[in-house]
Short mmCIF file of C-alpha atoms and ligand atoms in Angstrom, two decimals:
data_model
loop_
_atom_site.label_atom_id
_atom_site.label_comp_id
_atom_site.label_asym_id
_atom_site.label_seq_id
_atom_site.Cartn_x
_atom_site.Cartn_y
_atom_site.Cartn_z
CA UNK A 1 -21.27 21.75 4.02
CA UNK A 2 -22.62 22.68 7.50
CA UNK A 3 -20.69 24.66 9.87
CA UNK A 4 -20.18 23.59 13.43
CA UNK A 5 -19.70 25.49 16.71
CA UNK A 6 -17.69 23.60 19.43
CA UNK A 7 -17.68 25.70 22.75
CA UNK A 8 -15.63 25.57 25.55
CA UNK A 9 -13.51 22.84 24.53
CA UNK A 10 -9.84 22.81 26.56
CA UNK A 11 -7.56 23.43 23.24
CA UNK A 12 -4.23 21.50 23.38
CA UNK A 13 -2.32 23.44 20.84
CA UNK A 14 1.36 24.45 19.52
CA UNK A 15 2.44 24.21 23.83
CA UNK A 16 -0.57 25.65 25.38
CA UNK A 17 -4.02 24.92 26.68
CA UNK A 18 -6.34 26.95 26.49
CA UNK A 19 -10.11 27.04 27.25
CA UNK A 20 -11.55 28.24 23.46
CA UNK A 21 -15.00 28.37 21.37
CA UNK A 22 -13.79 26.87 17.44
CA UNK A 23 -16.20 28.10 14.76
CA UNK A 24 -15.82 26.12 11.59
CA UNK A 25 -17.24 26.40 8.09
CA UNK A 26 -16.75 25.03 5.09
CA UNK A 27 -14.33 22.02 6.11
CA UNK A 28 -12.18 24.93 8.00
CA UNK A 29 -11.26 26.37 11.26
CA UNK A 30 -12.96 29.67 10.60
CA UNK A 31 -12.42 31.52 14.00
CA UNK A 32 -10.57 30.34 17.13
CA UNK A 33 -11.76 32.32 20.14
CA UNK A 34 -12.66 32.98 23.74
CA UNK A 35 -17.23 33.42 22.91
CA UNK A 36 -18.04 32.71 19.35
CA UNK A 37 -21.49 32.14 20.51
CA UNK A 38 -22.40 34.81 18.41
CA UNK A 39 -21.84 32.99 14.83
CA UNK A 40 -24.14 31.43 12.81
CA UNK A 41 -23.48 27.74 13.43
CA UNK A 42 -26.14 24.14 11.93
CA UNK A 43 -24.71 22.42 15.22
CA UNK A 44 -23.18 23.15 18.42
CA UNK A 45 -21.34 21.02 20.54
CA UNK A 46 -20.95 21.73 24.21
CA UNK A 47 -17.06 20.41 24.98
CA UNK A 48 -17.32 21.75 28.42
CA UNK A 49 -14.54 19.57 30.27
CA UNK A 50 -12.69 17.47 27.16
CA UNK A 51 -9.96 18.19 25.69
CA UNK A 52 -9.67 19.56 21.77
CA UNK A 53 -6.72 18.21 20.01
CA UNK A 54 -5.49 18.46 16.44
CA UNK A 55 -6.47 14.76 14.80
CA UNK A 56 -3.37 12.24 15.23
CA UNK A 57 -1.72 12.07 11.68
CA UNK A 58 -0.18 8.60 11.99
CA UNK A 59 2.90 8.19 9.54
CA UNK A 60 2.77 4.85 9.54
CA UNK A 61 -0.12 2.52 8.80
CA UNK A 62 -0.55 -0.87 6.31
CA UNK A 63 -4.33 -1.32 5.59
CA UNK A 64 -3.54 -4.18 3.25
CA UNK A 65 -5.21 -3.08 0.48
CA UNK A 66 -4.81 -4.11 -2.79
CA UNK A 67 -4.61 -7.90 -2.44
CA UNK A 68 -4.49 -8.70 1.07
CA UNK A 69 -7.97 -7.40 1.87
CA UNK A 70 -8.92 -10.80 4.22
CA UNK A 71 -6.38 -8.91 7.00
CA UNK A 72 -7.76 -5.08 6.57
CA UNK A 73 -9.28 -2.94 3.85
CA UNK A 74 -9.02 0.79 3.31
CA UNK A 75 -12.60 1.49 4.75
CA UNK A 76 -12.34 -0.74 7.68
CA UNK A 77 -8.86 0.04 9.20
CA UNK A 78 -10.01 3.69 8.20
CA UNK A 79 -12.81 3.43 9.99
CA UNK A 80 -11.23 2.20 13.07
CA UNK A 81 -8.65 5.12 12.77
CA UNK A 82 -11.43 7.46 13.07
CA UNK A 83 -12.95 5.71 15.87
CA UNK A 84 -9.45 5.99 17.58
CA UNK A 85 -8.85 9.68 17.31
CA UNK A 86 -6.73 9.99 14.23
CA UNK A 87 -7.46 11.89 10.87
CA UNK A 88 -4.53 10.87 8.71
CA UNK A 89 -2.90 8.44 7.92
CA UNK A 90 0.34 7.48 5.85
CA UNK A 91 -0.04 4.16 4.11
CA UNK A 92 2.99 1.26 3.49
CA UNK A 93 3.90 -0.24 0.14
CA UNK A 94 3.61 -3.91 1.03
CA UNK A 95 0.31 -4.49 -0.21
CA UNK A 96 0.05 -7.07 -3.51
CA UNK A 97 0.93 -5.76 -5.55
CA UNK A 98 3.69 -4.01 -4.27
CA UNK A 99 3.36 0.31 -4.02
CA UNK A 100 6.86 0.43 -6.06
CA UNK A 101 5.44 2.30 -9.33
CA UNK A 102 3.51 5.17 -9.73
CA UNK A 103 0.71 2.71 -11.46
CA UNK A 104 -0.24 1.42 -7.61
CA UNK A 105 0.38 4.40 -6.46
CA UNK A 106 -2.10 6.00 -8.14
CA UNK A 107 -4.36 2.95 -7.66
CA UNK A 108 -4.30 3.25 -3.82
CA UNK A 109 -5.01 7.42 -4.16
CA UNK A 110 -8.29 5.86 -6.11
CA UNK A 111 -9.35 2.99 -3.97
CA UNK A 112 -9.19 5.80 -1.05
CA UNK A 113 -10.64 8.59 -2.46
CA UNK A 114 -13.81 6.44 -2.59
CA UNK A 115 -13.24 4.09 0.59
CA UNK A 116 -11.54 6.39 3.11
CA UNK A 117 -12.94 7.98 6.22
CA UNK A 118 -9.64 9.89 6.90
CA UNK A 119 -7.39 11.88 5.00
CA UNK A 120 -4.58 10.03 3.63
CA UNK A 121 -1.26 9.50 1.77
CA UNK A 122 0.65 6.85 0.02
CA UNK A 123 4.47 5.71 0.13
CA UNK A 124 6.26 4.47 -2.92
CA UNK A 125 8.16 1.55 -1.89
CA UNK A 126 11.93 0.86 -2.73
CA UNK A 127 13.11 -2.27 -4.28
CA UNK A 128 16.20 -3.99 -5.69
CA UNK A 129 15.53 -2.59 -9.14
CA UNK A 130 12.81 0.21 -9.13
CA UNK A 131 15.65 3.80 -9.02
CA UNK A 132 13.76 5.15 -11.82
CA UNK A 133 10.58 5.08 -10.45
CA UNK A 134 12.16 6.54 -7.08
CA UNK A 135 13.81 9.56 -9.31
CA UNK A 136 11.25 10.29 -10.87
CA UNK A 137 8.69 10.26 -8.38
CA UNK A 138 7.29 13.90 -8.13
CA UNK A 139 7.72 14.37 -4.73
CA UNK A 140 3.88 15.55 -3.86
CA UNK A 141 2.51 12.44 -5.07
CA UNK A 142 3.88 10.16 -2.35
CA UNK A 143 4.40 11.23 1.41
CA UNK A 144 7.99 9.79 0.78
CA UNK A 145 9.98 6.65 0.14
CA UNK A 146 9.69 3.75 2.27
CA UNK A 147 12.84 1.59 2.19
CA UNK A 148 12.80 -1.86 4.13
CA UNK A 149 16.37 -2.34 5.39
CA UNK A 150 15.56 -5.20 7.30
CA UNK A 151 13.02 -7.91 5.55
CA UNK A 152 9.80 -7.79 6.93
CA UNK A 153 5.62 -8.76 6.06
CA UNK A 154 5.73 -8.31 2.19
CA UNK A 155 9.30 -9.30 1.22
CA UNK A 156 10.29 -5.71 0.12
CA UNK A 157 14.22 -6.18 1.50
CA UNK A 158 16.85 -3.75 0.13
CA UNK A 159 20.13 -3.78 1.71
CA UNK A 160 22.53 -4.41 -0.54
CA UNK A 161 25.21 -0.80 -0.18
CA UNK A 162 25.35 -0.17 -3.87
CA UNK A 163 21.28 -0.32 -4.04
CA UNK A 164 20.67 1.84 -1.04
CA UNK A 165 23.47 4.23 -2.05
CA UNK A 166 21.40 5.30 -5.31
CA UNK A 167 18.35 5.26 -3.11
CA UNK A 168 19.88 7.32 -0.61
CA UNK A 169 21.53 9.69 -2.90
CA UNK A 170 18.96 10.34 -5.58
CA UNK A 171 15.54 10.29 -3.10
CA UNK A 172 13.73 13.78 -4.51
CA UNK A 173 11.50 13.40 -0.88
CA UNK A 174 12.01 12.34 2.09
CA UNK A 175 13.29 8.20 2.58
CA UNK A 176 11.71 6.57 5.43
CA UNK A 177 13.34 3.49 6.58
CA UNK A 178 12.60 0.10 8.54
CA UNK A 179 16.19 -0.67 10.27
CA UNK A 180 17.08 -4.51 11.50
CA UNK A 181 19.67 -6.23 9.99
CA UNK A 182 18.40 -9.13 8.04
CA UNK A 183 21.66 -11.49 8.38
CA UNK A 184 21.97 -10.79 12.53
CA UNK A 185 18.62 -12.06 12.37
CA UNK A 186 19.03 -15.33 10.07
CA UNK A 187 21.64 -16.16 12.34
CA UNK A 188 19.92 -15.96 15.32
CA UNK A 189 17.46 -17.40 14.07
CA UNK A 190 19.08 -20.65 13.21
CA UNK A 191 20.75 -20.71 16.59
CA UNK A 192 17.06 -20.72 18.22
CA UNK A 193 16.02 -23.23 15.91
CA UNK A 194 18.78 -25.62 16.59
CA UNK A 195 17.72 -25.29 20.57
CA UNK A 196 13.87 -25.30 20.04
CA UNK A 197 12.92 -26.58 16.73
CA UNK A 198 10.27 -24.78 14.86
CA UNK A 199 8.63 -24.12 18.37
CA UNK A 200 10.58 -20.87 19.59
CA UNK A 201 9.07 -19.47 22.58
CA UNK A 202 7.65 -15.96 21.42
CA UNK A 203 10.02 -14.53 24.47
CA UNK A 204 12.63 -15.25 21.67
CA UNK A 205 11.66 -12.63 19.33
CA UNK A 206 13.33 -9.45 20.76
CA UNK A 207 16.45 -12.06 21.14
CA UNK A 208 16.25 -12.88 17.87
CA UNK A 209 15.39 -9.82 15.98
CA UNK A 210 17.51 -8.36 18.60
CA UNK A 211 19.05 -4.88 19.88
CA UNK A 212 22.42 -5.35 17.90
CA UNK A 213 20.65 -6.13 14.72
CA UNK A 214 18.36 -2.48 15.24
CA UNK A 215 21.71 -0.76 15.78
CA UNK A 216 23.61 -1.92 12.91
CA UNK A 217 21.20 -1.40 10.45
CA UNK A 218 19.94 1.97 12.33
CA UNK A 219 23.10 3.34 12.52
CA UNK A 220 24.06 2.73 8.77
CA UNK A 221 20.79 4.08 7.56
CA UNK A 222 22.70 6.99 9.27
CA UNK A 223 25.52 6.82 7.87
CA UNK A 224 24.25 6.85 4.23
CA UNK A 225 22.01 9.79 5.06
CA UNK A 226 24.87 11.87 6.41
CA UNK A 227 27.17 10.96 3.14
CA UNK A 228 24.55 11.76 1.08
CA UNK A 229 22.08 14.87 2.80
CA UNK A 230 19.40 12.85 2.50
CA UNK A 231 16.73 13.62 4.39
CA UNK A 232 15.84 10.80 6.50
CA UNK A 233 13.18 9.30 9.13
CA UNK A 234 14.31 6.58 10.68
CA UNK A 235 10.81 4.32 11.78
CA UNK A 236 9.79 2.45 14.65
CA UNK A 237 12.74 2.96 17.11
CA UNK A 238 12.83 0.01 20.02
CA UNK A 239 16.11 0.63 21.95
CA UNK A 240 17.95 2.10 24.14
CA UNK A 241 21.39 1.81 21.99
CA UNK A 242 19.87 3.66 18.91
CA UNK A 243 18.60 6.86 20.52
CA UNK A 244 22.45 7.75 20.55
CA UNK A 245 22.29 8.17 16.52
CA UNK A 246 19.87 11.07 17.09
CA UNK A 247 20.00 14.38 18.57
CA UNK A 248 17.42 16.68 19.49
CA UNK A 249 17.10 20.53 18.78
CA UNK A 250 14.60 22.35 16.73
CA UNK A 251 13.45 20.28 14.03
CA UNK A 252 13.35 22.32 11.26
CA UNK A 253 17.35 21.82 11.62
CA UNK A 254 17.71 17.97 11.44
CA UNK A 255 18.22 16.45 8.26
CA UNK A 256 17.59 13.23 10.40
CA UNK A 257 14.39 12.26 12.40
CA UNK A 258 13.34 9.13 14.58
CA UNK A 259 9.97 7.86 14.81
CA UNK A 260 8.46 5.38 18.16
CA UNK A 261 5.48 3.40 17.88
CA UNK A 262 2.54 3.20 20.35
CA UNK A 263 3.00 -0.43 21.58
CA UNK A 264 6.62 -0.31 21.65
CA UNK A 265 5.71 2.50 24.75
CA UNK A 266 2.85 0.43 26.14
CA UNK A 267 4.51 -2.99 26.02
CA UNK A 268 8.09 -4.86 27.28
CA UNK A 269 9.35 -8.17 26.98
CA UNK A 270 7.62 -8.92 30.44
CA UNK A 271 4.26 -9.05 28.40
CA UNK A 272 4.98 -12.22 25.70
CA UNK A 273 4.01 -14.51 28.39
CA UNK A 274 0.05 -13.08 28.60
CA UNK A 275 0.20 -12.21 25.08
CA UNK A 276 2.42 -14.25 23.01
CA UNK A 277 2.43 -13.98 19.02
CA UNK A 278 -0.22 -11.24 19.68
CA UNK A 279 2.43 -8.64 20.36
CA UNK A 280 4.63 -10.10 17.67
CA UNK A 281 6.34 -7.58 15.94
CA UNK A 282 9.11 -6.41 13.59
CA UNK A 283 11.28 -4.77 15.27
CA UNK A 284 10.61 -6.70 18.48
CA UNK A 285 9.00 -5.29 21.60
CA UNK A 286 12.09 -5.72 23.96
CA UNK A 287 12.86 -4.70 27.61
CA UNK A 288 11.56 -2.19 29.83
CA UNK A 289 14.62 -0.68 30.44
CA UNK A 290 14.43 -0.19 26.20
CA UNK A 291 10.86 1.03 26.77
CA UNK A 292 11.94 3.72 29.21
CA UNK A 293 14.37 5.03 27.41
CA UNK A 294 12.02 5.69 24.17
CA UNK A 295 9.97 7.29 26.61
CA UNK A 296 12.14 9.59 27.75
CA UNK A 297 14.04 9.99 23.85
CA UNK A 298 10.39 11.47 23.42
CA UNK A 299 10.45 14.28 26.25
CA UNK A 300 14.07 15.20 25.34
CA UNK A 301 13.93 15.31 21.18
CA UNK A 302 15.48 12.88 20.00
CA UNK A 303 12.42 11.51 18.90
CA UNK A 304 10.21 13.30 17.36
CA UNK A 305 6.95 11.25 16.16
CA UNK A 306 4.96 8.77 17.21
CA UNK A 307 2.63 6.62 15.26
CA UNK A 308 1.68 3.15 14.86
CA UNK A 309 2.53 0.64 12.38
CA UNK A 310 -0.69 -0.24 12.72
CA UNK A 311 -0.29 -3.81 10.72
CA UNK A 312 -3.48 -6.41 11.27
CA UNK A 313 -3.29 -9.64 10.65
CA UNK A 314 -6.12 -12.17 11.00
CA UNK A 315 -6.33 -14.15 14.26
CA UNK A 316 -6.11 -17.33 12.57
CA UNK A 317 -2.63 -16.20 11.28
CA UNK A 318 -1.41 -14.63 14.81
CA UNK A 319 -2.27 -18.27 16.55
CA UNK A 320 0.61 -20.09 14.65
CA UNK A 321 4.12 -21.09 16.00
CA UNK A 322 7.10 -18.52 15.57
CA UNK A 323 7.75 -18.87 12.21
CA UNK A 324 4.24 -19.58 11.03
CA UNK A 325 2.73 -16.48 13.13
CA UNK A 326 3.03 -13.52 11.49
CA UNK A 327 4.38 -10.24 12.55
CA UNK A 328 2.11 -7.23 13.51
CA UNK A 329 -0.33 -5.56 15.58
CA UNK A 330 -3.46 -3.51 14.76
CA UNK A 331 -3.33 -0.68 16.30
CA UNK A 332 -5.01 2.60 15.73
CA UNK A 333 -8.00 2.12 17.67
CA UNK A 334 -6.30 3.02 20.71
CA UNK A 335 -3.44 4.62 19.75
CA UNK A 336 -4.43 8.16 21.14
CA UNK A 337 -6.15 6.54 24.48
CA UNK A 338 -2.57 4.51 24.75
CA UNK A 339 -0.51 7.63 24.57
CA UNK A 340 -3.15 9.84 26.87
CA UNK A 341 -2.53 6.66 29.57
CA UNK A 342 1.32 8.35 29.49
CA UNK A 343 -0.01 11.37 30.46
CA UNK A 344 -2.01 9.98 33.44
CA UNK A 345 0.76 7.83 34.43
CA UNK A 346 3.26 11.36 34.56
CA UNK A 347 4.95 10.13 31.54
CA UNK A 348 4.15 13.25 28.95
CA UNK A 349 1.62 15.99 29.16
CA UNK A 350 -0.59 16.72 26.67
CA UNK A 351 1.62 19.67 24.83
CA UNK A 352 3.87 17.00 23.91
CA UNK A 353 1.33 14.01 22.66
CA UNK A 354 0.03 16.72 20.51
CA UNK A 355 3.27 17.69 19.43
CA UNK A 356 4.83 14.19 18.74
CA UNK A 357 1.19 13.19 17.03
CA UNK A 358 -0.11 15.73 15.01
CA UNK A 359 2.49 18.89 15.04
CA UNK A 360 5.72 17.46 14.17
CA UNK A 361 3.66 15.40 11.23
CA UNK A 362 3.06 17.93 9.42
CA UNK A 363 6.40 19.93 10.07
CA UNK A 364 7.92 17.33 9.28
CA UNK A 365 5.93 15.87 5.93
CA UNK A 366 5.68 19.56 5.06
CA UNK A 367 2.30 18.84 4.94
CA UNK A 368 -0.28 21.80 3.76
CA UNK A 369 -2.87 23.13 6.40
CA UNK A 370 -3.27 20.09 8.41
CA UNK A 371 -1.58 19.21 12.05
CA UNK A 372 -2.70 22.16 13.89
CA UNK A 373 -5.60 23.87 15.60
CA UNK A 374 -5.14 27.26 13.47
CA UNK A 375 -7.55 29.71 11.16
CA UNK A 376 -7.70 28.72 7.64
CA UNK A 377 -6.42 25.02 8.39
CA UNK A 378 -9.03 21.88 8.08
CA UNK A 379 -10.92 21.33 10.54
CA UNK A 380 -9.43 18.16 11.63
CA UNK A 381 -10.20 17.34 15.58
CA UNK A 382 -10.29 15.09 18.10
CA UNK A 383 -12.13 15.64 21.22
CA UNK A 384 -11.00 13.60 24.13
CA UNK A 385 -12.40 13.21 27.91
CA UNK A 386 -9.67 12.46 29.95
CA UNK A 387 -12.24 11.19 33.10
CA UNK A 388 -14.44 8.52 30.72
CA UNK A 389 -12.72 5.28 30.35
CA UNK A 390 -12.50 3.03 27.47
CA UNK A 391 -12.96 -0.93 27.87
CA UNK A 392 -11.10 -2.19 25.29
CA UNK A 393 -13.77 -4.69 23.59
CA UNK A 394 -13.41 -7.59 20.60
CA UNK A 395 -17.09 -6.49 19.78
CA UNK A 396 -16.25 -2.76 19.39
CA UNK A 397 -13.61 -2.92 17.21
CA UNK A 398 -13.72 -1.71 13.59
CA UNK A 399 -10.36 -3.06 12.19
CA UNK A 400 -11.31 -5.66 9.94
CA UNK A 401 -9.27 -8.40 12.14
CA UNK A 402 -11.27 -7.91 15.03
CA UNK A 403 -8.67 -8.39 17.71
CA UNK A 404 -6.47 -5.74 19.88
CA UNK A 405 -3.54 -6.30 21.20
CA UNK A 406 -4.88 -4.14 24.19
CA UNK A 407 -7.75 -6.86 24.55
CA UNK A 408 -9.40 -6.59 27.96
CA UNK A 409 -7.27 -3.30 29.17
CA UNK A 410 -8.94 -0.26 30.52
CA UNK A 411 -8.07 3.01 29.61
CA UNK A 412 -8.59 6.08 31.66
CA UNK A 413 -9.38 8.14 28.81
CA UNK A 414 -12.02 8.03 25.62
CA UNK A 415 -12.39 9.71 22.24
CA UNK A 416 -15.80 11.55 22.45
CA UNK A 417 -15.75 12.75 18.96
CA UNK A 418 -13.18 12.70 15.72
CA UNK A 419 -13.74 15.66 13.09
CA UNK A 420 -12.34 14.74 9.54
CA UNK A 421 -12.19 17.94 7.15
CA UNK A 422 -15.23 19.26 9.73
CA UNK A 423 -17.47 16.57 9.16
CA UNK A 424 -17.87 14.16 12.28
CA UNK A 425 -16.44 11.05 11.23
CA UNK A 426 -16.71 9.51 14.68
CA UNK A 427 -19.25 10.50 17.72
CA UNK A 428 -21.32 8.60 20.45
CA UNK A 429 -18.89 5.40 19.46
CA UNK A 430 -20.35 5.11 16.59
CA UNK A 431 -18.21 5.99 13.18
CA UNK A 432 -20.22 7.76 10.63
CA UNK A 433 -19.72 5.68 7.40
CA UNK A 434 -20.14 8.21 4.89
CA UNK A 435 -17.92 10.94 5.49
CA UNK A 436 -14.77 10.98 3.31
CA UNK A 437 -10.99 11.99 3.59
CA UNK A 438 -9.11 13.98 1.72
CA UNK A 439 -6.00 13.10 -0.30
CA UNK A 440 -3.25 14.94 1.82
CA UNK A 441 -1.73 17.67 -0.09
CA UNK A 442 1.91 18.81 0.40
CA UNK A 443 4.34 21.56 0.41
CA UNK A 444 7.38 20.90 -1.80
N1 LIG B 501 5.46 -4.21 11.83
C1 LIG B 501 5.25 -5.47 11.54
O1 LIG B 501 5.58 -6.33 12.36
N2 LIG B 501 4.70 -5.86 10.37
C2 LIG B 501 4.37 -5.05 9.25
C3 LIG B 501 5.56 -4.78 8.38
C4 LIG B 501 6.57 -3.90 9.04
O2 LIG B 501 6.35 -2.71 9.21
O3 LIG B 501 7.62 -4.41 9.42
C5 LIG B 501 3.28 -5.73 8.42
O4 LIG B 501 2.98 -5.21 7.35
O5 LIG B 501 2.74 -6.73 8.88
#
């Protein structure tokens, strides 16, 4: 493996920044210093001016693969999370089959190990009947359990009390969990229907999968974690109401973390009308005011990730009515450049992106040697310039779907080059097809 000299590069690391030369070798950060021009490097790269930042490890990603490989596929969504900044990725059970054995678990480990341009890590998924396979799961062969409390893409609903109770009491990892409450939202959903027909207004959505349904399903995911010490990570927060159920503080304290997504920061309920179905999504973009106060649950704590939920869906499918058009957005193209548009517009510096991306990750995952810029840990980079826009462009996007929910939009910043295990996956906009991930190791 070659090594690689990157000089000068402004290091956004554990709080600081810091103008530094990173030697690495072998896969690794080797040195970390102020002049390494002295070691013997294949390649240099002059970062004079960008930004160095650990590689985004996004928690929560579907790529669709196996079975519904027309929306995404391991190598293209990888790709495209390469070509967005981010290194690893977390992968969601409702694929076809469903991830709810340790058969397709293994399957998807394979399928990546030969398709993936980032590293990567699977969830088992929870059902109605699969506790053994959750019990037994040895709890470094999935990066935890995913548990749909609200029904979503994929049909993987659990939230009947007794089943969750075993689920929550008997998890050997951590239990990730999508909160709505899938009755709140039958009902409103009939009430819309009885007004509109079949032909809801997308506006509906957040009204419909709404704030009180997030809550009560939120805040008993909650509950059950408290009764039972489970550790828990609640995903995709969207309002204002829930960021009472969490508290900040150091996190290697909570027993109970909250996760925000990039486009529930970016968008609000103002944006259906330009965008319709194409920001349809479960849970519901929903008002500013909602939007703000994620924002801000960021700076103070109380959340402490962000990711994606990166979920592509073909444009075909997104052009439907409200029932027909399914929910989610591809979205790890621009992830990073979305969240560095917060720190132009005041919103969060760098320390923290880097923190909520990349550092609390891996604290969090207990993930081995990945998440920060340290000796000894892989080399796993992104180098940003905050001053070279990027046009957000149909024709320059790797996700299989082809289609961003950011069509058109101009961001201030660009990803200049994404380092996967020291090997550039991604330079010069161009993803480098043959470089591999790793399969994420962790420490439990
Ligand atoms: N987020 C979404 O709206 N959709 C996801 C499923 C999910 O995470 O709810 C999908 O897989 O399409």
């Amino acid at each position: 493996m070659t090594s690689l000299l990157i000089t000068n590069a402004l290091v956004v690391n554990e709080g600081t920044l810091r103008e530094l030369d990173v030697y690495i070798d072998d896969g690794r950060i080797a040195k970390l210093g102020a002049d390494l021009s002295s070691q013997p490097a294949d390649r240099v790269i002059d970062a004079t001016g960008k930004h160095l930042l650990p590689g985004m490890i996004d928690d929560q990603v579907h790529f669709r693969e196996p079975g519904l490989t027309h929306k995404g596929e391991i190598a293209t969504e990888s790709a495209a999370a390469v070509a967005g900044g981010i290194t690893s990725y977390f992968e969601m059970p409702n694929a076809n089959p469903l991830t709810i054995n340790r058969e397709a678990l293994e399957d998807k480990y394979q399928r990546a190990a030969q398709k993936s341009l980032a590293n990567f890590a699977f969830y088992l998924g929870a059902s109605n009947d699969n506790l053994e396979n959750i019990k037994s799961l040895d709890p470094k062969a999935a990066c935890g359990i995913k548990v749909f409390m609200g029904a979503s893409t994929g049909n993987m609903l659990v939230d009947k009390p007794e089943i969750l109770e075993g689920i929550f009491q008997y998890a050997p990892t951590i239990v990730v969990t999508h909160c709505e409450d899938t009755p709140m939202i039958k009902a409103n959903e009939d009430q819309y229907r009885e007004q509109y027909g079949e032909d809801i207004p997308m506006s509906c959505h957040p009204l419909i999968r709404s704030q009180e349904a997030c809550y009560k399903s939120s805040s008993f995911a909650v509950e059950l974690a408290k009764r039972f010490d489970t550790r828990l990570h609640v995903l995709h927060l969207t309002t204002e109401k829930e960021m009472a159920l969490f508290r900040a503080g150091p996190l290697a304290e909570k027993r109970i973390t909250a996760e925000a997504c990039v486009h529930h920061l970016f968008f609000s309920e103002e944006d259906y009308e330009a965008k319709g179905s194409l920001i349809k999504c479960n849970p519901a973009v929903k008002k500013a005011s909602d939007r703000q106060a994620i924002l801000d649950a960021i700076n103070s704590d109380l959340i402490d990730v962000v990711a994606t939920d990166h979920a592509p869906h073909t444009w075909d499918e997104k052009q439907g009515t409200y029932f027909k058009a399914p929910a989610g957005l591809p979205l790890v193209q621009h992830a990073v450049v979305s969240m560095l548009e917060h720190y132009h517009r005041g919103q969060f510096s760098l320390e923290t992106i880097v923190q909520k991306t990349s550092h609390n990750v891996a604290q969090l995952f207990q993930i081995e040697n990945r998440g920060y810029i340290r000796e000894g840990y892989w080399a796993d980079l992104t180098l940003v310039d905050l001053n070279a826009p990027t046009v957000v462009d149909d024709q320059k996007l790797y996700s299989k779907c082809g289609w961003s929910p950011f069509g058109g939009y101009i961001f201030k910043s660009s990803i200049v080059a994404t380092l996967v295990n020291g090997e550039v996956a991604f330079e010069a906009g161009k993803v480098n097809q043959s470089v591999r991930g790793a399969r994420i190791a962790f420490e439990r």
